[in-house]
Amino acid sequence: MRTTSNSILLFLITSFLTVSAIGQNNLRLLSATGEPIKVSLNKRIINQTPEAEVLIENVLGDTVQIGIEFENKQQYNKVIYLVNQGKHDSHKEHGYFVLHKGTELRIDFSGISEIIELPKNIVPKKPQADSSLLGNKKTIAHLYEMKNNQIEFFNNLPSKGHCTAAMPEIYLGYFTQLMKKNEKLDERLYLAQELCKNNCINVQQLKTILSFMDAEFDKLVVAKLAYFNLVDTTGKIELVNAFKYEGAIKDLRHFLSNAKDYQSIYAINCTQVTEESFMSSFIKKQMDAGNDSYRIDLLKKNYFNFCFSVNQISRILDSYTHDREKLQACKLLYFKCAEKKNYLDLNNAFAYPQCTKQLEEFVKMQER
């Protein structure tokens, strides 16, 4: 009897090791034109709602049967091999572009990268209501939460007035963990921007944030963005020590000496709309981008340089094809809008009522 039990246990262990040897990989499918797609894996539906980008996680086995359905209801089946130069792969993300022309489907390999697993439970769940008070200024008590392995930042700035108290040091600890998990420069830049955009900070905290940035240009972007959320600017000259090259140091010194001239551009709480000639050029670049995925990437990299009117944001949203990316853009642009009281006028940009409801809930949360 014991021999039989041992045999079963040995079989289970061997089976587990065999599966582990095959490895768990991710498969990312990106619509080359931005057209939303539905995807199934081995006849199991992955996304009920069509999306321009679909990530399938924890795929076991080298050979997978993919089903793809486009908006015009055309359906295709395709076998994809998750191998690296013909060999088994493990803990990698395999990317493919998806495109259909006429009755033909094209699947173009885009690359293989390491899977970077972000921490899932390093902060408590999102509070149902504001859970801390700072004098008479209400704030939200947590830095961010994880949603579907994506970070959603809370706005921890005071609802009125200027920053008077820096974010808790534990927030910097959460940020440090994230930066160690992300080695790509653009991802680090995005995380630093979001931290500084949504929080009051002191000079020492900003110096720590800048220490994670390798590119001098990225450091300048973050330093200028964060400056107007500093609780005390008396030690601002210390920020120069975060830079190595004379060009960057000269740029920062000029900015620090003339900060008031930049406030309408870089300050989170915009009051003065950016000049139309600059805005028209930016909106044209948005419209000329190939698809919604490219547009949202372009927006993330540049929106903090402007202060928008509701009308300008409406024109930007018109460049997007799908409500999902429109809503994402709308949430980003809220923080750089000089006319927040009229922000819900943008509900007219959406085709689906669930998106207008999500925008209303988002704006309501920021106004608390």
mmCIF file of C-alpha atoms in Angstrom:
data_model
loop_
_atom_site.group_PDB
_atom_site.id
_atom_site.type_symbol
_atom_site.label_atom_id
_atom_site.label_comp_id
_atom_site.label_asym_id
_atom_site.label_seq_id
_atom_site.Cartn_x
_atom_site.Cartn_y
_atom_site.Cartn_z
ATOM 1 C CA MET A 1 0.000 0.000 0.000
ATOM 2 C CA ARG A 2 2.836 2.350 0.961
ATOM 3 C CA THR A 3 4.627 1.476 -2.294
ATOM 4 C CA THR A 4 1.525 2.445 -4.275
ATOM 5 C CA SER A 5 1.234 5.763 -2.395
ATOM 6 C CA ASN A 6 4.892 6.486 -2.997
ATOM 7 C CA SER A 7 4.467 5.716 -6.700
ATOM 8 C CA ILE A 8 1.523 8.110 -6.968
ATOM 9 C CA LEU A 9 3.442 10.822 -5.129
ATOM 10 C CA LEU A 10 6.460 10.297 -7.376
ATOM 11 C CA PHE A 11 4.209 10.500 -10.443
ATOM 12 C CA LEU A 12 2.668 13.795 -9.251
ATOM 13 C CA ILE A 13 6.060 15.312 -8.500
ATOM 14 C CA THR A 14 7.386 14.215 -11.889
ATOM 15 C CA SER A 15 4.320 15.639 -13.624
ATOM 16 C CA PHE A 16 4.736 18.941 -11.801
ATOM 17 C CA LEU A 17 8.412 19.161 -12.698
ATOM 18 C CA THR A 18 7.600 18.341 -16.325
ATOM 19 C CA VAL A 19 5.060 21.171 -16.492
ATOM 20 C CA SER A 20 7.509 23.494 -14.741
ATOM 21 C CA ALA A 21 10.199 22.553 -17.239
ATOM 22 C CA ILE A 22 7.867 23.546 -20.072
ATOM 23 C CA GLY A 23 7.461 26.818 -18.234
ATOM 24 C CA GLN A 24 4.808 29.429 -17.775
ATOM 25 C CA ASN A 25 4.980 32.176 -20.376
ATOM 26 C CA ASN A 26 2.866 35.185 -21.282
ATOM 27 C CA LEU A 27 1.496 35.936 -24.734
ATOM 28 C CA ARG A 28 0.725 39.541 -25.688
ATOM 29 C CA LEU A 29 -1.308 40.215 -28.841
ATOM 30 C CA LEU A 30 -1.401 43.796 -30.115
ATOM 31 C CA SER A 31 -3.734 44.884 -32.914
ATOM 32 C CA ALA A 32 -1.457 46.528 -35.470
ATOM 33 C CA THR A 33 -4.181 48.988 -36.530
ATOM 34 C CA GLY A 34 -5.685 49.571 -33.095
ATOM 35 C CA GLU A 35 -8.846 47.668 -34.037
ATOM 36 C CA PRO A 36 -10.254 45.836 -30.972
ATOM 37 C CA ILE A 37 -10.136 42.043 -31.054
ATOM 38 C CA LYS A 38 -11.567 39.148 -29.074
ATOM 39 C CA VAL A 39 -9.136 36.359 -28.302
ATOM 40 C CA SER A 40 -9.556 32.762 -27.218
ATOM 41 C CA LEU A 41 -6.867 30.335 -26.094
ATOM 42 C CA ASN A 42 -7.497 26.644 -26.830
ATOM 43 C CA LYS A 43 -11.189 27.591 -27.337
ATOM 44 C CA ARG A 44 -11.393 29.384 -23.963
ATOM 45 C CA ILE A 45 -12.415 33.039 -24.328
ATOM 46 C CA ILE A 46 -9.845 35.402 -22.816
ATOM 47 C CA ASN A 47 -11.610 38.787 -23.134
ATOM 48 C CA GLN A 48 -15.374 39.155 -23.491
ATOM 49 C CA THR A 49 -14.911 42.849 -24.352
ATOM 50 C CA PRO A 50 -12.844 43.490 -27.513
ATOM 51 C CA GLU A 51 -9.522 45.226 -26.814
ATOM 52 C CA ALA A 52 -6.667 46.544 -28.942
ATOM 53 C CA GLU A 53 -4.141 44.778 -26.709
ATOM 54 C CA VAL A 54 -4.716 41.401 -25.054
ATOM 55 C CA LEU A 55 -2.368 39.798 -22.534
ATOM 56 C CA ILE A 56 -2.647 36.059 -21.843
ATOM 57 C CA GLU A 57 -0.756 35.079 -18.710
ATOM 58 C CA ASN A 58 0.595 31.788 -17.391
ATOM 59 C CA VAL A 59 0.469 29.854 -20.652
ATOM 60 C CA LEU A 60 1.660 26.260 -20.277
ATOM 61 C CA GLY A 61 3.099 24.462 -23.251
ATOM 62 C CA ASP A 62 4.996 25.508 -26.329
ATOM 63 C CA THR A 63 2.121 25.228 -28.802
ATOM 64 C CA VAL A 64 -1.103 27.204 -28.373
ATOM 65 C CA GLN A 65 -4.225 27.429 -30.498
ATOM 66 C CA ILE A 66 -5.371 31.053 -30.743
ATOM 67 C CA GLY A 67 -8.771 32.224 -31.961
ATOM 68 C CA ILE A 68 -9.153 35.868 -33.040
ATOM 69 C CA GLU A 69 -12.368 37.722 -33.855
ATOM 70 C CA PHE A 70 -12.387 41.249 -35.331
ATOM 71 C CA GLU A 71 -15.107 43.912 -35.169
ATOM 72 C CA ASN A 72 -16.540 42.829 -38.523
ATOM 73 C CA LYS A 73 -17.073 39.340 -36.993
ATOM 74 C CA GLN A 74 -14.357 37.764 -39.123
ATOM 75 C CA GLN A 75 -12.823 34.900 -37.174
ATOM 76 C CA TYR A 76 -9.462 33.224 -37.558
ATOM 77 C CA ASN A 77 -7.597 30.375 -35.884
ATOM 78 C CA LYS A 78 -3.848 30.333 -35.611
ATOM 79 C CA VAL A 79 -1.223 28.114 -33.996
ATOM 80 C CA ILE A 80 1.517 30.054 -32.191
ATOM 81 C CA TYR A 81 4.724 28.524 -30.870
ATOM 82 C CA LEU A 82 6.097 30.002 -27.644
ATOM 83 C CA VAL A 83 9.673 28.922 -28.192
ATOM 84 C CA ASN A 84 12.969 30.766 -28.302
ATOM 85 C CA GLN A 85 15.121 29.787 -31.283
ATOM 86 C CA GLY A 86 13.364 26.433 -31.377
ATOM 87 C CA LYS A 87 13.937 25.673 -27.693
ATOM 88 C CA HIS A 88 11.648 25.583 -24.654
ATOM 89 C CA ASP A 89 11.128 28.952 -23.039
ATOM 90 C CA SER A 90 10.205 29.813 -19.463
ATOM 91 C CA HIS A 91 9.018 32.944 -17.667
ATOM 92 C CA LYS A 92 9.097 35.072 -20.831
ATOM 93 C CA GLU A 93 6.589 37.307 -22.570
ATOM 94 C CA HIS A 94 6.158 36.624 -26.295
ATOM 95 C CA GLY A 95 4.708 39.503 -28.305
ATOM 96 C CA TYR A 96 2.900 39.439 -31.658
ATOM 97 C CA PHE A 97 1.222 42.040 -33.849
ATOM 98 C CA VAL A 98 -2.158 41.018 -35.293
ATOM 99 C CA LEU A 99 -3.396 42.323 -38.656
ATOM 100 C CA HIS A 100 -6.027 41.197 -41.129
ATOM 101 C CA LYS A 101 -6.308 42.265 -44.753
ATOM 102 C CA GLY A 102 -9.289 41.019 -46.665
ATOM 103 C CA THR A 103 -9.631 37.368 -45.744
ATOM 104 C CA GLU A 104 -6.017 36.917 -44.637
ATOM 105 C CA LEU A 105 -4.679 37.055 -41.086
ATOM 106 C CA ARG A 106 -1.105 38.118 -40.346
ATOM 107 C CA ILE A 107 0.624 37.370 -37.064
ATOM 108 C CA ASP A 108 3.978 39.164 -36.875
ATOM 109 C CA PHE A 109 6.461 38.376 -34.116
ATOM 110 C CA SER A 110 7.425 41.522 -32.153
ATOM 111 C CA GLY A 111 9.858 40.154 -29.576
ATOM 112 C CA ILE A 112 10.531 38.282 -26.339
ATOM 113 C CA SER A 113 11.098 39.956 -22.982
ATOM 114 C CA GLU A 114 11.408 39.013 -19.337
ATOM 115 C CA ILE A 115 8.211 38.953 -17.288
ATOM 116 C CA ILE A 116 8.448 41.619 -14.604
ATOM 117 C CA GLU A 117 6.119 40.732 -11.773
ATOM 118 C CA LEU A 118 4.917 43.741 -9.826
ATOM 119 C CA PRO A 119 4.094 43.351 -6.129
ATOM 120 C CA LYS A 120 0.418 42.573 -5.660
ATOM 121 C CA ASN A 121 -0.316 43.334 -2.020
ATOM 122 C CA ILE A 122 2.099 45.933 -0.779
ATOM 123 C CA VAL A 123 -0.652 48.360 0.199
ATOM 124 C CA PRO A 124 -4.092 47.800 1.731
ATOM 125 C CA LYS A 125 -7.225 47.663 -0.371
ATOM 126 C CA LYS A 126 -8.651 50.916 -1.631
ATOM 127 C CA PRO A 127 -10.538 52.713 1.168
ATOM 128 C CA GLN A 128 -14.264 53.260 0.659
ATOM 129 C CA ALA A 129 -13.862 56.892 1.719
ATOM 130 C CA ASP A 130 -11.112 59.336 2.628
ATOM 131 C CA SER A 131 -9.497 57.925 5.738
ATOM 132 C CA SER A 132 -7.189 60.662 6.926
ATOM 133 C CA LEU A 133 -7.353 64.364 7.694
ATOM 134 C CA LEU A 134 -4.492 66.819 7.452
ATOM 135 C CA GLY A 135 -5.691 69.954 9.228
ATOM 136 C CA ASN A 136 -8.745 70.952 7.256
ATOM 137 C CA LYS A 137 -7.405 69.390 4.062
ATOM 138 C CA LYS A 138 -8.743 65.989 3.140
ATOM 139 C CA THR A 139 -6.420 63.436 1.564
ATOM 140 C CA ILE A 140 -6.679 59.826 0.528
ATOM 141 C CA ALA A 141 -4.595 57.647 2.792
ATOM 142 C CA HIS A 142 -2.965 55.225 0.320
ATOM 143 C CA LEU A 143 -0.511 55.708 -2.507
ATOM 144 C CA TYR A 144 -2.009 53.283 -5.038
ATOM 145 C CA GLU A 145 -3.619 49.897 -5.438
ATOM 146 C CA MET A 146 -3.108 47.024 -7.859
ATOM 147 C CA LYS A 147 -5.846 46.350 -10.405
ATOM 148 C CA ASN A 148 -5.263 43.464 -12.797
ATOM 149 C CA ASN A 149 -1.535 43.775 -12.123
ATOM 150 C CA GLN A 150 -1.653 47.458 -13.104
ATOM 151 C CA ILE A 151 -0.932 50.341 -10.755
ATOM 152 C CA GLU A 152 -3.696 52.873 -10.155
ATOM 153 C CA PHE A 153 -2.465 55.931 -8.295
ATOM 154 C CA PHE A 154 -4.609 57.902 -5.893
ATOM 155 C CA ASN A 155 -4.500 61.685 -5.833
ATOM 156 C CA ASN A 156 -2.990 62.559 -2.446
ATOM 157 C CA LEU A 157 -2.731 66.303 -3.003
ATOM 158 C CA PRO A 158 -4.788 68.586 -0.751
ATOM 159 C CA SER A 159 -8.109 69.419 -2.365
ATOM 160 C CA LYS A 160 -7.436 73.139 -1.803
ATOM 161 C CA GLY A 161 -4.359 75.245 -1.279
ATOM 162 C CA HIS A 162 -0.682 74.356 -1.579
ATOM 163 C CA CYS A 163 1.296 71.412 -0.243
ATOM 164 C CA THR A 164 2.219 71.834 3.414
ATOM 165 C CA ALA A 165 3.082 68.283 4.528
ATOM 166 C CA ALA A 166 5.153 65.738 2.604
ATOM 167 C CA MET A 167 3.829 62.300 1.781
ATOM 168 C CA PRO A 168 4.585 59.564 4.378
ATOM 169 C CA GLU A 169 7.994 57.935 4.010
ATOM 170 C CA ILE A 170 6.278 54.579 3.537
ATOM 171 C CA TYR A 171 5.068 55.855 0.142
ATOM 172 C CA LEU A 172 8.696 56.271 -0.868
ATOM 173 C CA GLY A 173 9.259 52.682 0.260
ATOM 174 C CA TYR A 174 6.462 51.455 -2.024
ATOM 175 C CA PHE A 175 7.933 53.502 -4.883
ATOM 176 C CA THR A 176 11.400 52.047 -4.265
ATOM 177 C CA GLN A 177 10.033 48.503 -4.553
ATOM 178 C CA LEU A 178 8.389 49.345 -7.858
ATOM 179 C CA MET A 179 11.498 50.958 -9.304
ATOM 180 C CA LYS A 180 13.561 47.894 -8.446
ATOM 181 C CA LYS A 181 11.043 45.770 -10.356
ATOM 182 C CA ASN A 182 11.196 47.971 -13.456
ATOM 183 C CA GLU A 183 14.419 48.273 -15.409
ATOM 184 C CA LYS A 184 13.027 49.983 -18.521
ATOM 185 C CA LEU A 185 13.744 53.718 -18.638
ATOM 186 C CA ASP A 186 10.297 54.718 -19.916
ATOM 187 C CA GLU A 187 8.562 52.699 -17.173
ATOM 188 C CA ARG A 188 10.733 54.297 -14.492
ATOM 189 C CA LEU A 189 9.987 57.740 -15.907
ATOM 190 C CA TYR A 190 6.253 57.038 -15.861
ATOM 191 C CA LEU A 191 6.315 55.804 -12.240
ATOM 192 C CA ALA A 192 8.319 58.826 -11.084
ATOM 193 C CA GLN A 193 5.977 61.214 -12.887
ATOM 194 C CA GLU A 194 2.901 59.617 -11.341
ATOM 195 C CA LEU A 195 4.390 59.698 -7.840
ATOM 196 C CA CYS A 196 5.332 63.373 -8.112
ATOM 197 C CA LYS A 197 2.144 64.360 -9.871
ATOM 198 C CA ASN A 198 -0.102 62.892 -7.192
ATOM 199 C CA ASN A 199 1.763 63.670 -3.956
ATOM 200 C CA CYS A 200 3.199 66.449 -1.854
ATOM 201 C CA ILE A 201 6.925 65.838 -1.369
ATOM 202 C CA ASN A 202 9.958 67.406 0.272
ATOM 203 C CA VAL A 203 13.358 68.075 -1.297
ATOM 204 C CA GLN A 204 15.003 65.003 0.219
ATOM 205 C CA GLN A 205 12.249 62.741 -1.106
ATOM 206 C CA LEU A 206 12.631 64.274 -4.563
ATOM 207 C CA LYS A 207 16.391 63.663 -4.486
ATOM 208 C CA THR A 208 15.700 60.007 -3.686
ATOM 209 C CA ILE A 209 13.210 59.773 -6.563
ATOM 210 C CA LEU A 210 15.733 61.311 -8.977
ATOM 211 C CA SER A 211 18.388 58.821 -7.861
ATOM 212 C CA PHE A 212 16.446 56.059 -9.660
ATOM 213 C CA MET A 213 16.583 57.909 -12.989
ATOM 214 C CA ASP A 214 19.526 57.225 -15.298
ATOM 215 C CA ALA A 215 18.859 59.713 -18.095
ATOM 216 C CA GLU A 216 19.562 63.378 -17.315
ATOM 217 C CA PHE A 217 16.636 64.477 -19.499
ATOM 218 C CA ASP A 218 14.249 62.240 -17.534
ATOM 219 C CA LYS A 219 15.579 63.699 -14.280
ATOM 220 C CA LEU A 220 14.863 67.210 -15.558
ATOM 221 C CA VAL A 221 11.320 66.265 -16.539
ATOM 222 C CA VAL A 222 10.604 64.817 -13.088
ATOM 223 C CA ALA A 223 12.312 67.631 -11.157
ATOM 224 C CA LYS A 224 10.326 70.315 -12.987
ATOM 225 C CA LEU A 225 7.064 68.418 -12.619
ATOM 226 C CA ALA A 226 7.631 67.824 -8.893
ATOM 227 C CA TYR A 227 8.834 71.329 -8.036
ATOM 228 C CA PHE A 228 5.380 72.833 -7.613
ATOM 229 C CA ASN A 229 4.356 70.059 -5.199
ATOM 230 C CA LEU A 230 7.319 70.659 -2.888
ATOM 231 C CA VAL A 231 6.280 71.501 0.664
ATOM 232 C CA ASP A 232 9.311 73.751 1.108
ATOM 233 C CA THR A 233 11.545 75.145 -1.648
ATOM 234 C CA THR A 234 14.218 76.664 0.607
ATOM 235 C CA GLY A 235 16.518 73.686 -0.038
ATOM 236 C CA LYS A 236 15.771 73.521 -3.774
ATOM 237 C CA ILE A 237 19.391 74.191 -4.788
ATOM 238 C CA GLU A 238 20.283 70.752 -3.376
ATOM 239 C CA LEU A 239 18.514 69.222 -6.392
ATOM 240 C CA VAL A 240 21.462 70.280 -8.549
ATOM 241 C CA ASN A 241 23.518 67.536 -6.859
ATOM 242 C CA ALA A 242 21.305 64.901 -8.530
ATOM 243 C CA PHE A 243 22.724 65.840 -11.964
ATOM 244 C CA LYS A 244 26.081 65.053 -13.553
ATOM 245 C CA TYR A 245 26.270 67.049 -16.790
ATOM 246 C CA GLU A 246 26.763 70.789 -17.074
ATOM 247 C CA GLY A 247 23.996 71.214 -19.648
ATOM 248 C CA ALA A 248 21.385 69.644 -17.363
ATOM 249 C CA ILE A 249 22.662 71.574 -14.325
ATOM 250 C CA LYS A 250 22.446 74.858 -16.253
ATOM 251 C CA ASP A 251 18.908 74.022 -17.396
ATOM 252 C CA LEU A 252 17.786 73.210 -13.848
ATOM 253 C CA ARG A 253 19.397 76.343 -12.359
ATOM 254 C CA HIS A 254 17.570 78.487 -14.923
ATOM 255 C CA PHE A 255 14.298 76.745 -14.077
ATOM 256 C CA LEU A 256 14.771 77.201 -10.316
ATOM 257 C CA SER A 257 15.569 80.890 -10.784
ATOM 258 C CA ASN A 258 12.532 81.488 -12.978
ATOM 259 C CA ALA A 259 10.033 79.002 -11.525
ATOM 260 C CA LYS A 260 7.149 81.485 -11.501
ATOM 261 C CA ASP A 261 7.381 81.795 -15.279
ATOM 262 C CA TYR A 262 6.930 78.027 -15.600
ATOM 263 C CA GLN A 263 4.166 77.567 -13.043
ATOM 264 C CA SER A 264 1.255 77.769 -15.476
ATOM 265 C CA ILE A 265 2.856 74.963 -17.515
ATOM 266 C CA TYR A 266 4.200 72.553 -14.905
ATOM 267 C CA ALA A 267 1.922 73.080 -11.926
ATOM 268 C CA ILE A 268 -0.630 70.314 -11.394
ATOM 269 C CA ASN A 269 -3.393 72.768 -10.584
ATOM 270 C CA CYS A 270 -3.440 74.594 -13.910
ATOM 271 C CA THR A 271 -5.006 78.028 -14.071
ATOM 272 C CA GLN A 272 -3.765 79.389 -17.390
ATOM 273 C CA VAL A 273 -4.448 77.506 -20.630
ATOM 274 C CA THR A 274 -1.438 76.861 -22.876
ATOM 275 C CA GLU A 275 -1.194 79.117 -25.915
ATOM 276 C CA GLU A 276 -3.252 77.772 -28.830
ATOM 277 C CA SER A 277 -0.350 77.713 -31.315
ATOM 278 C CA PHE A 278 1.519 75.201 -29.130
ATOM 279 C CA MET A 279 -1.633 73.216 -28.444
ATOM 280 C CA SER A 280 -2.623 72.911 -32.105
ATOM 281 C CA SER A 281 0.755 71.381 -32.912
ATOM 282 C CA PHE A 282 0.378 68.834 -30.102
ATOM 283 C CA ILE A 283 -3.173 67.904 -31.129
ATOM 284 C CA LYS A 284 -2.028 67.415 -34.726
ATOM 285 C CA LYS A 285 0.643 64.964 -33.533
ATOM 286 C CA GLN A 286 -2.071 63.053 -31.654
ATOM 287 C CA MET A 287 -4.222 62.840 -34.772
ATOM 288 C CA ASP A 288 -1.304 61.761 -36.962
ATOM 289 C CA ALA A 289 -0.379 58.847 -34.660
ATOM 290 C CA GLY A 290 -1.102 55.491 -36.315
ATOM 291 C CA ASN A 291 -3.607 54.082 -33.797
ATOM 292 C CA ASP A 292 -5.019 54.543 -30.301
ATOM 293 C CA SER A 293 -2.158 52.633 -28.655
ATOM 294 C CA TYR A 294 0.411 54.986 -30.174
ATOM 295 C CA ARG A 295 -1.739 58.005 -29.299
ATOM 296 C CA ILE A 296 -1.982 57.082 -25.626
ATOM 297 C CA ASP A 297 1.788 56.492 -25.447
ATOM 298 C CA LEU A 298 2.410 59.888 -27.036
ATOM 299 C CA LEU A 299 -0.007 61.525 -24.612
ATOM 300 C CA LYS A 300 1.630 59.960 -21.532
ATOM 301 C CA LYS A 301 5.036 61.286 -22.571
ATOM 302 C CA ASN A 302 3.929 64.860 -23.289
ATOM 303 C CA TYR A 303 0.682 65.897 -21.591
ATOM 304 C CA PHE A 304 2.365 67.314 -18.461
ATOM 305 C CA ASN A 305 3.919 70.075 -20.599
ATOM 306 C CA PHE A 306 0.543 71.739 -21.166
ATOM 307 C CA CYS A 307 -2.472 73.193 -19.404
ATOM 308 C CA PHE A 308 -5.646 72.272 -21.267
ATOM 309 C CA SER A 309 -9.084 73.780 -21.691
ATOM 310 C CA VAL A 310 -12.092 71.463 -21.870
ATOM 311 C CA ASN A 311 -12.449 72.299 -25.560
ATOM 312 C CA GLN A 312 -8.831 71.333 -26.251
ATOM 313 C CA ILE A 313 -9.269 68.044 -24.418
ATOM 314 C CA SER A 314 -12.405 67.380 -26.460
ATOM 315 C CA ARG A 315 -10.382 67.845 -29.662
ATOM 316 C CA ILE A 316 -7.758 65.415 -28.375
ATOM 317 C CA LEU A 317 -10.415 62.809 -27.540
ATOM 318 C CA ASP A 318 -11.797 63.163 -31.075
ATOM 319 C CA SER A 319 -8.506 61.733 -32.367
ATOM 320 C CA TYR A 320 -9.200 58.432 -30.576
ATOM 321 C CA THR A 321 -11.287 55.671 -32.123
ATOM 322 C CA HIS A 322 -12.279 53.661 -29.074
ATOM 323 C CA ASP A 323 -13.868 54.573 -25.753
ATOM 324 C CA ARG A 324 -11.359 52.590 -23.702
ATOM 325 C CA GLU A 325 -8.409 54.764 -24.734
ATOM 326 C CA LYS A 326 -10.573 57.906 -24.647
ATOM 327 C CA LEU A 327 -11.377 57.243 -20.997
ATOM 328 C CA GLN A 328 -7.730 56.558 -20.188
ATOM 329 C CA ALA A 329 -6.721 59.843 -21.857
ATOM 330 C CA CYS A 330 -9.536 61.699 -20.119
ATOM 331 C CA LYS A 331 -8.341 60.583 -16.683
ATOM 332 C CA LEU A 332 -4.767 61.651 -17.429
ATOM 333 C CA LEU A 333 -5.763 65.062 -18.746
ATOM 334 C CA TYR A 334 -7.971 65.868 -15.758
ATOM 335 C CA PHE A 335 -4.901 66.762 -13.693
ATOM 336 C CA LYS A 336 -3.748 69.283 -16.297
ATOM 337 C CA CYS A 337 -7.105 70.907 -17.036
ATOM 338 C CA ALA A 338 -7.629 74.578 -16.170
ATOM 339 C CA GLU A 339 -11.424 74.185 -16.286
ATOM 340 C CA LYS A 340 -12.124 71.271 -13.965
ATOM 341 C CA LYS A 341 -15.585 72.570 -13.014
ATOM 342 C CA ASN A 342 -16.734 71.892 -16.597
ATOM 343 C CA TYR A 343 -14.913 68.570 -16.965
ATOM 344 C CA LEU A 344 -18.018 66.411 -17.247
ATOM 345 C CA ASP A 345 -18.930 68.234 -20.468
ATOM 346 C CA LEU A 346 -16.519 65.679 -21.965
ATOM 347 C CA ASN A 347 -19.129 62.937 -21.450
ATOM 348 C CA ASN A 348 -20.289 63.796 -24.976
ATOM 349 C CA ALA A 349 -17.077 62.231 -26.335
ATOM 350 C CA PHE A 350 -18.110 58.698 -25.341
ATOM 351 C CA ALA A 351 -20.327 56.267 -27.216
ATOM 352 C CA TYR A 352 -21.050 53.947 -24.269
ATOM 353 C CA PRO A 353 -22.868 55.002 -21.068
ATOM 354 C CA GLN A 354 -20.608 52.857 -18.853
ATOM 355 C CA CYS A 355 -17.682 55.111 -19.819
ATOM 356 C CA THR A 356 -19.528 58.292 -18.912
ATOM 357 C CA LYS A 357 -20.406 56.713 -15.567
ATOM 358 C CA GLN A 358 -16.753 55.798 -14.945
ATOM 359 C CA LEU A 359 -15.663 59.353 -15.759
ATOM 360 C CA GLU A 360 -18.279 60.780 -13.389
ATOM 361 C CA GLU A 361 -17.090 58.492 -10.596
ATOM 362 C CA PHE A 362 -13.457 59.433 -11.281
ATOM 363 C CA VAL A 363 -14.147 63.178 -11.165
ATOM 364 C CA LYS A 364 -16.242 62.807 -8.029
ATOM 365 C CA MET A 365 -13.349 60.980 -6.302
ATOM 366 C CA GLN A 366 -10.886 63.750 -7.222
ATOM 367 C CA GLU A 367 -13.213 66.465 -5.923
ATOM 368 C CA ARG A 368 -13.542 64.947 -2.448
#
